[in-house]
Short mmCIF file of C-alpha atoms in Angstrom, two decimals:
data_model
loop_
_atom_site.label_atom_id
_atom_site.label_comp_id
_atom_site.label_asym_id
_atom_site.label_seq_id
_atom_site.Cartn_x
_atom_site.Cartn_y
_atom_site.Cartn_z
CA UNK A 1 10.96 -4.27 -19.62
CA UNK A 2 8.92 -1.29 -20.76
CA UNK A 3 7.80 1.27 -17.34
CA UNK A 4 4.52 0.98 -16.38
CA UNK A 5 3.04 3.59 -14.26
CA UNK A 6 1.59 2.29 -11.26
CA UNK A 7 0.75 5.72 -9.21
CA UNK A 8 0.19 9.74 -9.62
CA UNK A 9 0.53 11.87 -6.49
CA UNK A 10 -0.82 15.46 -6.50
CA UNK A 11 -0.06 17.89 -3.90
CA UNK A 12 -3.71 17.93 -3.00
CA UNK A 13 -3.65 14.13 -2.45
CA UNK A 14 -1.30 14.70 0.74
CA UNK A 15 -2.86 15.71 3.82
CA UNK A 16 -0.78 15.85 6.66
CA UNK A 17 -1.97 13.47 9.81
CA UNK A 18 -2.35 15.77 12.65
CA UNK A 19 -1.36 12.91 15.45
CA UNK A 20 2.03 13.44 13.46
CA UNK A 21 4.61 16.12 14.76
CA UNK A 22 6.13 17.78 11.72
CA UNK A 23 9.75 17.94 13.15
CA UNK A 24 12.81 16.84 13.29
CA UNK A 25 13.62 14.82 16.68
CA UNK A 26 16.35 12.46 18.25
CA UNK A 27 19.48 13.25 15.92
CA UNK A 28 22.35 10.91 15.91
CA UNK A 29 25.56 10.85 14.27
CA UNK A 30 26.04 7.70 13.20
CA UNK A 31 29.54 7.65 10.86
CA UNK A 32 31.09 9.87 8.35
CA UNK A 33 33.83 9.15 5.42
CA UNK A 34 35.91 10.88 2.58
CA UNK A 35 35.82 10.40 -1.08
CA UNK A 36 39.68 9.53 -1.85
CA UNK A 37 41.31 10.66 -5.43
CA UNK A 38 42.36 7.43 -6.78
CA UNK A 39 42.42 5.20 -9.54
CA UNK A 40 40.02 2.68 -7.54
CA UNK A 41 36.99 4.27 -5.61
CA UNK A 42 38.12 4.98 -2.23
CA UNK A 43 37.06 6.03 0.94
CA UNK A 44 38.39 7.13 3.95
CA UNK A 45 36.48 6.32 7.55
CA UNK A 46 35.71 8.63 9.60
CA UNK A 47 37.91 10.85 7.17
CA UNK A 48 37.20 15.00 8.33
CA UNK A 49 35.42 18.04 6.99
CA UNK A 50 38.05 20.60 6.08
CA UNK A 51 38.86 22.87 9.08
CA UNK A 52 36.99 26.36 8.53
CA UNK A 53 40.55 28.39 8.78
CA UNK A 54 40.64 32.10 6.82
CA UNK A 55 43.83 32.44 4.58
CA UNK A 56 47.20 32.99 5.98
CA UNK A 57 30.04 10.77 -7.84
CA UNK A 58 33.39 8.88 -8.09
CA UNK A 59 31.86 5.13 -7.69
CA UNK A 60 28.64 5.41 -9.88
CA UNK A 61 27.99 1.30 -9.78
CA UNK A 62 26.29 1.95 -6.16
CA UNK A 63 26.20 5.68 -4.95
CA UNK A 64 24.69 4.69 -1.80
CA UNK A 65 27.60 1.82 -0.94
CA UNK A 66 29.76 3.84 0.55
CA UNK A 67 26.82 5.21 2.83
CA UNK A 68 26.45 1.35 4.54
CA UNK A 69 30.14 0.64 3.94
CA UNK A 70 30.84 3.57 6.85
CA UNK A 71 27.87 2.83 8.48
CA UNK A 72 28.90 -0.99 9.18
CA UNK A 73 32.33 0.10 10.02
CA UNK A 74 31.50 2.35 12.46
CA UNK A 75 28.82 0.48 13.79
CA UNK A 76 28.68 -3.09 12.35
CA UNK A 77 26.04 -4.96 14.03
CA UNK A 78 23.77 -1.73 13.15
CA UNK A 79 20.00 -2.33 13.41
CA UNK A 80 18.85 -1.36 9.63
CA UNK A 81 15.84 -3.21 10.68
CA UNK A 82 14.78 -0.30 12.38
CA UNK A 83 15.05 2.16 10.27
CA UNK A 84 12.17 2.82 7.61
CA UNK A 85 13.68 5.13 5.29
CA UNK A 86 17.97 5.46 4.23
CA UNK A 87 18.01 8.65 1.91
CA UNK A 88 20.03 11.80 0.49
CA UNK A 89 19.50 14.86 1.90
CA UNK A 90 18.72 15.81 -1.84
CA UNK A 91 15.69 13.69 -2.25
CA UNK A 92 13.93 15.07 0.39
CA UNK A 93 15.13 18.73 -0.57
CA UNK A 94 13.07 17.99 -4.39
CA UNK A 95 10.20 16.18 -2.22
CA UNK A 96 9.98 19.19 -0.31
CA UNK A 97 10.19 21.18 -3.32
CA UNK A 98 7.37 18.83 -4.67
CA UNK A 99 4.68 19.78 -1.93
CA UNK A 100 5.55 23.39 -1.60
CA UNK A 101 8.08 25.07 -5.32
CA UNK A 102 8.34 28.32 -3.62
CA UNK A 103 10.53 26.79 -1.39
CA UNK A 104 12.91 26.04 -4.24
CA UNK A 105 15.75 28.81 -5.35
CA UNK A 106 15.55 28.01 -8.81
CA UNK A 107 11.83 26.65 -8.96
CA UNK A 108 10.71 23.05 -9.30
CA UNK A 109 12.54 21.21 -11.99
CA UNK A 110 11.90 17.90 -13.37
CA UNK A 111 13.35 14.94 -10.70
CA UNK A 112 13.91 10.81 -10.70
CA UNK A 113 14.42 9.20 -7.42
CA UNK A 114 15.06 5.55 -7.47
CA UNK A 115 13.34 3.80 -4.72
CA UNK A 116 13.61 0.44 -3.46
CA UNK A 117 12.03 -1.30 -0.49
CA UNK A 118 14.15 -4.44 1.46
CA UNK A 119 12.23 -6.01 4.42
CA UNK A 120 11.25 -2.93 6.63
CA UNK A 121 13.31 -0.61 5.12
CA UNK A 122 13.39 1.76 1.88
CA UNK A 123 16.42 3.63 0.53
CA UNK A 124 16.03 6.42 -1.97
CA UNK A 125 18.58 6.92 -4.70
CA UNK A 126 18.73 9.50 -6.87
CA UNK A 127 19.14 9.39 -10.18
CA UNK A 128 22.21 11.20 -11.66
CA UNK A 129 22.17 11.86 -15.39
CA UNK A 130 26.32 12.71 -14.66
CA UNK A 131 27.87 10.72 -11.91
CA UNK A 132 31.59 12.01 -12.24
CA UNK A 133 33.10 15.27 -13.16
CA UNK A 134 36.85 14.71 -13.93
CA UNK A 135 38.42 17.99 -12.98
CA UNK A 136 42.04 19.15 -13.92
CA UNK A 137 44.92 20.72 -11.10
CA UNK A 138 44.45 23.98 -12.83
CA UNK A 139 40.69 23.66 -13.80
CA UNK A 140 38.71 27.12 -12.31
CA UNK A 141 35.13 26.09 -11.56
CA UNK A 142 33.70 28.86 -9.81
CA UNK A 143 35.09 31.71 -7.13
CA UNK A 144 33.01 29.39 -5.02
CA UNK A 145 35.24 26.43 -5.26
CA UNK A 146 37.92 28.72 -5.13
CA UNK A 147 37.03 30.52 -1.97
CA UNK A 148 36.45 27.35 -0.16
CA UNK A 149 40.00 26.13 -1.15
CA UNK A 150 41.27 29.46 0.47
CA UNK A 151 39.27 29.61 3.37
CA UNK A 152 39.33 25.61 4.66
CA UNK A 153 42.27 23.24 5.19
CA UNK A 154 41.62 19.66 3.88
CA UNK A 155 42.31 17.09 7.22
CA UNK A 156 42.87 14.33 4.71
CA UNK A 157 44.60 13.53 2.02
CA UNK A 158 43.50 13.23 -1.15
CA UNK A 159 39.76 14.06 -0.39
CA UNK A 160 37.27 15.43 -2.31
CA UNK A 161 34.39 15.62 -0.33
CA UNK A 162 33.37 14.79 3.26
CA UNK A 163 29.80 13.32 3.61
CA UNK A 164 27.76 12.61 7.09
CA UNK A 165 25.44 9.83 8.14
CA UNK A 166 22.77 10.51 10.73
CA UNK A 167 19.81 9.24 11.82
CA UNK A 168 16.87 10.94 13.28
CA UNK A 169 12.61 10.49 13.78
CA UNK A 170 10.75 12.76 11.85
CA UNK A 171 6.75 11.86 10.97
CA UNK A 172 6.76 8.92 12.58
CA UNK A 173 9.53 7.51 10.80
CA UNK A 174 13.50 6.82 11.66
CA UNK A 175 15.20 8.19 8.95
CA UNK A 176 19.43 8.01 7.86
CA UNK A 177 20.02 10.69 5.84
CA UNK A 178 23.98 11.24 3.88
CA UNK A 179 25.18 14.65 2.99
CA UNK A 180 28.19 16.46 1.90
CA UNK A 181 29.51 19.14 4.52
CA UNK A 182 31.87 22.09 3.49
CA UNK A 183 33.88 22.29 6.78
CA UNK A 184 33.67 22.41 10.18
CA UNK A 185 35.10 25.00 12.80
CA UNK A 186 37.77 24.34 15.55
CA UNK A 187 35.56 23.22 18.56
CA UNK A 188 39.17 23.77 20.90
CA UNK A 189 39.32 27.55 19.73
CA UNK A 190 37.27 28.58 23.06
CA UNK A 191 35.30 30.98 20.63
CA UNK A 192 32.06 29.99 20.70
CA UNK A 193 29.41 31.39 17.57
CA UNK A 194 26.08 32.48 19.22
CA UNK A 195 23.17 33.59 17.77
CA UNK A 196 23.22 35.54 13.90
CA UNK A 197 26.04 37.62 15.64
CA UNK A 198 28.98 37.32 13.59
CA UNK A 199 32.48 36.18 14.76
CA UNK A 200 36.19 36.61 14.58
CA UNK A 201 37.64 33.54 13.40
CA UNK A 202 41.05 34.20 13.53
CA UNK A 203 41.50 32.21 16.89
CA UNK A 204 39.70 28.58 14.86
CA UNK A 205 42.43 27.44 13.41
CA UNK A 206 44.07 23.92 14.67
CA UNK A 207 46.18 21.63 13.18
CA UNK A 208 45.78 17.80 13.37
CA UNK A 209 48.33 14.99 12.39
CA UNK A 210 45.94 12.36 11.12
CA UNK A 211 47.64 9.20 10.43
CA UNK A 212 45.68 6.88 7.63
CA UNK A 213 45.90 3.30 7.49
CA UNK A 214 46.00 0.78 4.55
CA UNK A 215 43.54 0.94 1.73
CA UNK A 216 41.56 -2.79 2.59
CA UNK A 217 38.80 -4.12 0.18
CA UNK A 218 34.80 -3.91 1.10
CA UNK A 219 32.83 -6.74 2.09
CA UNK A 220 33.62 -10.29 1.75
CA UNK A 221 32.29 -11.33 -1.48
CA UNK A 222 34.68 -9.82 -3.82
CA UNK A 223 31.86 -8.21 -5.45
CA UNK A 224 32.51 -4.37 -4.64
CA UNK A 225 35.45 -2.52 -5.96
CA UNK A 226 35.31 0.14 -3.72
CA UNK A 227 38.33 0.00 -1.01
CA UNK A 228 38.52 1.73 2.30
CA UNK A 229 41.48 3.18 5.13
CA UNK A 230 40.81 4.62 8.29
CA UNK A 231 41.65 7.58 8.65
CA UNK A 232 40.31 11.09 9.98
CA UNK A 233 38.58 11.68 13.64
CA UNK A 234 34.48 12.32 14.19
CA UNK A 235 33.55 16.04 14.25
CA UNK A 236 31.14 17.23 16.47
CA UNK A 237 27.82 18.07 15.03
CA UNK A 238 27.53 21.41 16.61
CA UNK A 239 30.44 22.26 14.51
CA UNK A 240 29.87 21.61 10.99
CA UNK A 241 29.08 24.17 8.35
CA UNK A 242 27.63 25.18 5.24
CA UNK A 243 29.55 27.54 2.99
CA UNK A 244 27.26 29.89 0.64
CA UNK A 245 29.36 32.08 -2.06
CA UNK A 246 27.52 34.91 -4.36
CA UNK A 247 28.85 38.26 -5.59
CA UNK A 248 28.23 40.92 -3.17
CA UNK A 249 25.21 42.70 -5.22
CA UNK A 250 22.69 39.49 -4.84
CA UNK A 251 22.78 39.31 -1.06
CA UNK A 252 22.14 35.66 0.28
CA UNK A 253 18.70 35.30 2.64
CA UNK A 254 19.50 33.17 5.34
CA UNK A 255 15.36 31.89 4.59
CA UNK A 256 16.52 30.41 0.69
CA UNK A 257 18.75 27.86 2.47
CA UNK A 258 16.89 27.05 5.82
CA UNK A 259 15.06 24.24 4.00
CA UNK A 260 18.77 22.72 3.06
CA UNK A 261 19.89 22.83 6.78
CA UNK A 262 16.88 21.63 8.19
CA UNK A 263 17.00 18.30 6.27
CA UNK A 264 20.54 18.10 7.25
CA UNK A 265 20.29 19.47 10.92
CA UNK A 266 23.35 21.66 9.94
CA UNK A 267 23.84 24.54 12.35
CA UNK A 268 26.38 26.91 10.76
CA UNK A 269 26.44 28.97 7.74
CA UNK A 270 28.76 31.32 6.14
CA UNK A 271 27.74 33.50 3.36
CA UNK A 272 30.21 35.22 1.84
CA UNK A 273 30.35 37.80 -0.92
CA UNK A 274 32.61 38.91 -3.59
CA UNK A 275 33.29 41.28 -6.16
CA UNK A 276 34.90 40.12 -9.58
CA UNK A 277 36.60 37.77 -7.47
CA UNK A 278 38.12 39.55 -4.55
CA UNK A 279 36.08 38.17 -1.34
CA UNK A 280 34.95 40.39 1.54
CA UNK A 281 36.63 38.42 5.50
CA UNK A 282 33.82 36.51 5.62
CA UNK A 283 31.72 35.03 9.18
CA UNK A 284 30.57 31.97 10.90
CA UNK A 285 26.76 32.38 12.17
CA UNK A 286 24.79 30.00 14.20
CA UNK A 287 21.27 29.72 12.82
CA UNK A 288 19.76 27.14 15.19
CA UNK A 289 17.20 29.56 16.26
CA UNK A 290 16.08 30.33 12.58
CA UNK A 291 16.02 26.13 11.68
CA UNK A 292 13.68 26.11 14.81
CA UNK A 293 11.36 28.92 13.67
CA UNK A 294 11.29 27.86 9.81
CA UNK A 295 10.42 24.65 11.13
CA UNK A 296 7.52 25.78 12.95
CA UNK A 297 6.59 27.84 9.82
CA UNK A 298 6.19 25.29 7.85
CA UNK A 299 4.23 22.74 9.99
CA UNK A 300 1.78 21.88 7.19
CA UNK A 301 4.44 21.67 4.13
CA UNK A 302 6.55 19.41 6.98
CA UNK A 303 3.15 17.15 7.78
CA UNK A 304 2.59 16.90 3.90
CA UNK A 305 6.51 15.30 3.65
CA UNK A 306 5.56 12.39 6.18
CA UNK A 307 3.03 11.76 4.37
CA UNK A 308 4.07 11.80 0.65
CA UNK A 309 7.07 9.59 2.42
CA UNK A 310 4.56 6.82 3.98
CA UNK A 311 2.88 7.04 0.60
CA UNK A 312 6.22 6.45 -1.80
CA UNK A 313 7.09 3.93 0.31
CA UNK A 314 3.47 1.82 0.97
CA UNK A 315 3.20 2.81 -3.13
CA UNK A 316 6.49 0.50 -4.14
CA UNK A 317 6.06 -1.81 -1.20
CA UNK A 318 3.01 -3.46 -2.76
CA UNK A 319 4.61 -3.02 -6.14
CA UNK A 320 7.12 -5.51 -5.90
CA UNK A 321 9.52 -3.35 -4.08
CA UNK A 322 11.12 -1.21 -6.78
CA UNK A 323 10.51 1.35 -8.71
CA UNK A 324 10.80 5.12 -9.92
CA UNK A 325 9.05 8.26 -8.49
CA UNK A 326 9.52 10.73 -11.18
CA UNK A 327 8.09 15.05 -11.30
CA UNK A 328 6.28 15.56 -14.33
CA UNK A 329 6.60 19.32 -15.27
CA UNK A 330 3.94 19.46 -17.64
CA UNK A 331 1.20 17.47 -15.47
CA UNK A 332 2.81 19.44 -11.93
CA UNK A 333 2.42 15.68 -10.15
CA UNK A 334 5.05 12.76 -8.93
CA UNK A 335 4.71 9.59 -10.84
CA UNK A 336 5.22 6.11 -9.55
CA UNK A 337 6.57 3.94 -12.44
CA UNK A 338 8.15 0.47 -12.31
CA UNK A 339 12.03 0.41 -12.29
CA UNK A 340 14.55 -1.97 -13.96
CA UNK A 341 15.62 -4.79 -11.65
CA UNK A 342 19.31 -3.06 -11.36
CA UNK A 343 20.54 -3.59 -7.88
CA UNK A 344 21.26 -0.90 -5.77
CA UNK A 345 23.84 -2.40 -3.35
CA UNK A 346 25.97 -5.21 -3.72
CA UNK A 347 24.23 -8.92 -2.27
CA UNK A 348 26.26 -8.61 1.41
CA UNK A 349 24.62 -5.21 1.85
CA UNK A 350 21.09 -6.82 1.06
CA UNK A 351 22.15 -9.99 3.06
CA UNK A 352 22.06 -7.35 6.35
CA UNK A 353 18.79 -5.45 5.05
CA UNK A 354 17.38 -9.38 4.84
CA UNK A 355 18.77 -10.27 7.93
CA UNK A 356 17.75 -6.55 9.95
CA UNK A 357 14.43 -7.82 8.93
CA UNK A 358 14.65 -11.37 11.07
CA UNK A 359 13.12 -10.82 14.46
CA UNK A 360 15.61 -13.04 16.19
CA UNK A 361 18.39 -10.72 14.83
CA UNK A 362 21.07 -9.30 17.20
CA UNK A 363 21.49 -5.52 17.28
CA UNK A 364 22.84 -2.51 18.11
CA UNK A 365 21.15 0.92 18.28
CA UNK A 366 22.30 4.17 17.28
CA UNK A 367 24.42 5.83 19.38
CA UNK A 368 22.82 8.33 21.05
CA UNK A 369 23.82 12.29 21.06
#
């Protein structure tokens, strides 16, 4: 079936609702899990960042499936029925990007999201143009990559990434937003990081024995060939971190990746710096206080999200519930085309979007803290 464009959003078009606070409110952590390197897509629930600790996509069919997989493992009578919008913290970085470029690093470059609305709820996918990078033992992809395989201790085997779930209000929507976390620091170390001040990790570094269980297939209709163990242990939010690598003359501004902890509520950052290689001891820093103030910065910018949100979502709602918003460079606006009728999720994941839609449906909220 040949696109047909059924919207065109310009910034000017989004005019934040004043009623609306622009922030970020009741967070939650609702599950976690680890990619597994295997032959058949894997995951590991809760799985575990790697441990911050100084030196002494993989299932392309449905890249959000592993996001409800943990979810309904964790929590598996989960109200979905109350939640309006099930995202990346990616799509909402390029939205963001959208309403206000200067926010972007790089600038604003030319974006798909997939968007599909189930009952009450919508889920935002985006679209990959490469879904897997097969990478060799020996295969150097950065002093980045490097420096985070010196400076953090993988908790479980086999991983290759550790993404978070969480839910939280924000413009008068409940939102659950998956990312990918670099690490997390020893919450038993008694060393608490306050403030920008920088810190001596030396004393966060703990070992766990995690045990993992059997690999067992998802859902019950044979469809989905991803597998899951348990494995791992839930890390405290307060203790998860963002790792930043650049060489030492191109200093990193704690401001160019405010907008990427915000979405993600992440309180930690290290930024570390190198020359040809050779990495200056790097810190931990809490920047709570700076996510606070950039949010209240960028009130307007944060009012104009809710509302390009509402609109996306009201937009395919009365389209038939799918389709593709898509940044046109050349015309600097977000396009709403119709979308193939590929599935997202597999038909027991749908069968719970359905069924949080039933008003007679038994449920359980997030956990709160």
């Amino acid at each position: 079936m040949t696109p047909v464009k059924i919207a065109s959003i310009s910034r000017v078009d989004l005019k934040g609702f004043e009623e609306t606070t622009p922030s970020i409110t009741d967070v939650k952590h609702l599950s976690s899990y680890n990619w597994i390197d295997s032959e058949t897509p894997t995951i590991a629930i809760p799985g575990c960042p790697p441990l911050w600790s100084p030196p002494k996509a993989r299932h392309p069919e449905s890249p959000l499936e592993p996001l409800f997989r943990a979810l309904y493992t964790t929590h598996p009578s989960f109200d979905i029925g109350a939640v309006d919008l099930v995202t990346d913290r990616n799509n909402i970085r390029k939205l963001l990007s959208f309403i206000n470029p200067s926010l972007s690093k790089n600038g604003l470059e030319p974006f798909t999201i997939e968007v599909e609305v189930t009952g009450k709820t919508a889920v935002f996918c985006r679209a990959e143009t490469e879904t897997v990078r097969f990478l060799g033992p020996r295969d150097f992809v950065g002093f980045g990559h490097e420096f985070e395989k010196a400076y953090t201790r993988d908790q479980v085997n086999g991983s290759t990434g550790h993404h978070r779930i969480i839910s939280y209000f924000f413009g008068g929507l409940r939102l659950i937003v998956r990312y990918e976390t670099d690490g997390y620091i020893d919450p038993l170390s008694g060393s608490p990081v306050v403030g920008m001040d920088q810190v001596d990790l030396s004393s966060m570094i703990q070992s766990l024995s995690l045990r993992p269980s059997k690999c067992v297939p998802c859902g019950t209709s044979g469809q989905s060939k991803l597998l899951l163990r348990h494995e791992g242990r839930t890390v405290a939010a307060d203790s998860i971190l963002e790792i930043k690598t650049r060489v030492a003359h191109k200093p990193i501004s704690v401001q160019e990746v405010l907008p990427q902890l915000w979405v993600s509520q992440t309180p930690n950052i290290v930024r570390a710096y190198h020359k040809n290689g050779v990495f200056a001891p790097p810190k931990v820093e809490n920047v709570v206080a700076e996510i606070k103030k950039w949010e209240e910065s960028h009130r307007e910018d944060l009012r104009r999200l809710g509302s390009l949100f509402k609109k996306l979502i009201d937009i395919v709602k009365r389209s038939g519930g799918k389709a593709s918003a898509r940044y046109d460079r050349q015309k600097d606006r977000l396009e709403v085309w119709t979308a193939a009728t590929v599935k997202m999720l597999p038909d027991d994941l749908y069968s719970k979007l359905d069924y949080g839609d039933a008003e007679d449906a038994p449920h359980e909220r997030a956990p709160a803290g």
